[in-house]
């Protein structure tokens, strides 16, 4: 249950960032989404290679 709560809070922070760029700044910046998947891929490679 704690893991699900932590993951939900992380996604909530990401969603607030996307909301701010779309609604407040009126600029469709999807850097948050791109950097999230890039970080996941980097973490996967590092975990696989033992680094």
XYZ file of N, CA and C in Angstrom:
153
model
N 0.827 -1.201 0.000
C 0.000 0.000 0.000
C 0.863 1.254 0.000
N 1.960 1.230 0.752
C 2.835 2.402 0.803
C 3.472 2.644 -0.564
N 3.863 1.580 -1.256
C 4.463 1.723 -2.579
C 3.504 2.352 -3.575
N 2.244 1.972 -3.497
C 1.242 2.542 -4.396
C 1.024 4.019 -4.093
N 1.053 4.376 -2.820
C 0.885 5.776 -2.435
C 2.060 6.623 -2.913
N 3.272 6.105 -2.763
C 4.455 6.828 -3.232
C 4.416 7.018 -4.743
N 4.047 5.979 -5.467
C 3.968 6.065 -6.923
C 2.900 7.060 -7.351
N 1.779 7.065 -6.655
C 0.724 8.029 -6.956
C 1.162 9.461 -6.729
N 1.928 9.703 -5.675
C 2.431 11.056 -5.418
C 3.425 11.499 -6.489
N 4.246 10.583 -6.966
C 5.191 10.920 -8.036
C 4.437 11.287 -9.310
N 3.431 10.493 -9.660
C 2.634 10.801 -10.849
C 1.858 12.100 -10.682
N 1.433 12.402 -9.464
C 0.703 13.647 -9.221
C 1.595 14.856 -9.467
N 2.844 14.783 -9.041
C 3.781 15.887 -9.286
C 4.003 16.060 -10.783
N 4.137 14.950 -11.509
C 4.313 15.030 -12.953
C 3.074 15.626 -13.618
N 1.900 15.249 -13.156
C 0.662 15.781 -13.731
C 0.525 17.277 -13.482
N 0.945 17.749 -12.317
C 0.904 19.192 -12.036
C 1.839 19.936 -12.978
N 3.004 19.378 -13.261
C 3.927 20.008 -14.199
C 3.352 20.105 -15.598
N 2.705 19.048 -16.050
C 2.074 19.078 -17.371
C 0.921 20.073 -17.388
N 0.138 20.106 -16.324
C -0.981 21.053 -16.235
C -0.479 22.492 -16.298
N 0.589 22.793 -15.580
C 1.110 24.163 -15.583
C 1.564 24.590 -16.969
N 2.242 23.711 -17.683
C 2.718 24.106 -19.006
C 1.574 24.267 -19.995
N 0.543 23.438 -19.906
C -0.569 23.539 -20.853
C -1.510 24.690 -20.544
N -1.912 24.839 -19.301
C -2.957 25.803 -18.948
C -2.424 27.171 -18.568
N -1.431 27.224 -17.738
C -0.958 28.507 -17.212
C -0.047 29.203 -18.211
N 0.902 28.477 -18.769
C 1.863 29.090 -19.684
C 1.376 29.120 -21.126
N 0.294 28.407 -21.442
C -0.243 28.304 -22.809
C 0.818 27.842 -23.807
N 1.644 26.915 -23.380
C 2.709 26.391 -24.231
C 2.728 24.870 -24.088
N 2.504 24.141 -25.182
C 2.458 22.678 -25.086
C 3.852 22.058 -24.976
N 4.400 22.067 -23.780
C 5.734 21.523 -23.545
C 5.593 20.136 -22.927
N 6.044 19.123 -23.633
C 5.939 17.752 -23.136
C 7.284 17.219 -22.653
N 8.144 18.111 -22.195
C 9.442 17.698 -21.685
C 9.289 16.768 -20.490
N 8.275 16.996 -19.684
C 8.052 16.152 -18.505
C 7.830 14.709 -18.931
N 7.004 14.488 -19.926
C 6.729 13.124 -20.381
C 7.965 12.486 -21.004
N 8.683 13.241 -21.805
C 9.878 12.701 -22.447
C 10.976 12.381 -21.459
N 11.183 13.247 -20.496
C 12.243 13.010 -19.520
C 11.878 11.871 -18.574
N 10.589 11.667 -18.336
C 10.159 10.561 -17.474
C 10.500 9.224 -18.116
N 10.199 9.065 -19.396
C 10.494 7.798 -20.070
C 11.990 7.620 -20.307
N 12.702 8.709 -20.568
C 14.154 8.618 -20.732
C 14.814 8.185 -19.431
N 14.351 8.730 -18.327
C 14.879 8.329 -17.023
C 14.589 6.874 -16.709
N 13.404 6.409 -17.078
C 13.053 5.007 -16.849
C 13.930 4.085 -17.687
N 14.181 4.462 -18.933
C 15.038 3.648 -19.796
C 16.471 3.625 -19.275
N 16.964 4.770 -18.830
C 18.317 4.845 -18.277
C 18.434 3.996 -17.017
N 17.442 4.082 -16.149
C 17.457 3.275 -14.926
C 17.419 1.788 -15.260
N 16.629 1.407 -16.262
C 16.556 0.007 -16.657
C 17.881 -0.524 -17.166
N 18.567 0.272 -17.974
C 19.871 -0.146 -18.501
C 20.889 -0.254 -17.373
N 20.888 0.718 -16.466
C 21.838 0.676 -15.355
C 21.575 -0.505 -14.423
N 20.316 -0.801 -14.167
C 19.990 -1.940 -13.303
C 20.385 -3.249 -13.978
N 20.144 -3.346 -15.282
C 20.487 -4.563 -16.015
C 21.990 -4.798 -16.051
N 22.756 -3.720 -16.237
C 24.209 -3.847 -16.334
C 24.904 -3.812 -14.978
N 24.152 -3.690 -13.909
C 24.743 -3.720 -12.577
C 25.450 -2.438 -12.196
N 25.086 -1.335 -12.841
C 25.793 -0.078 -12.589
C 25.074 0.778 -11.660
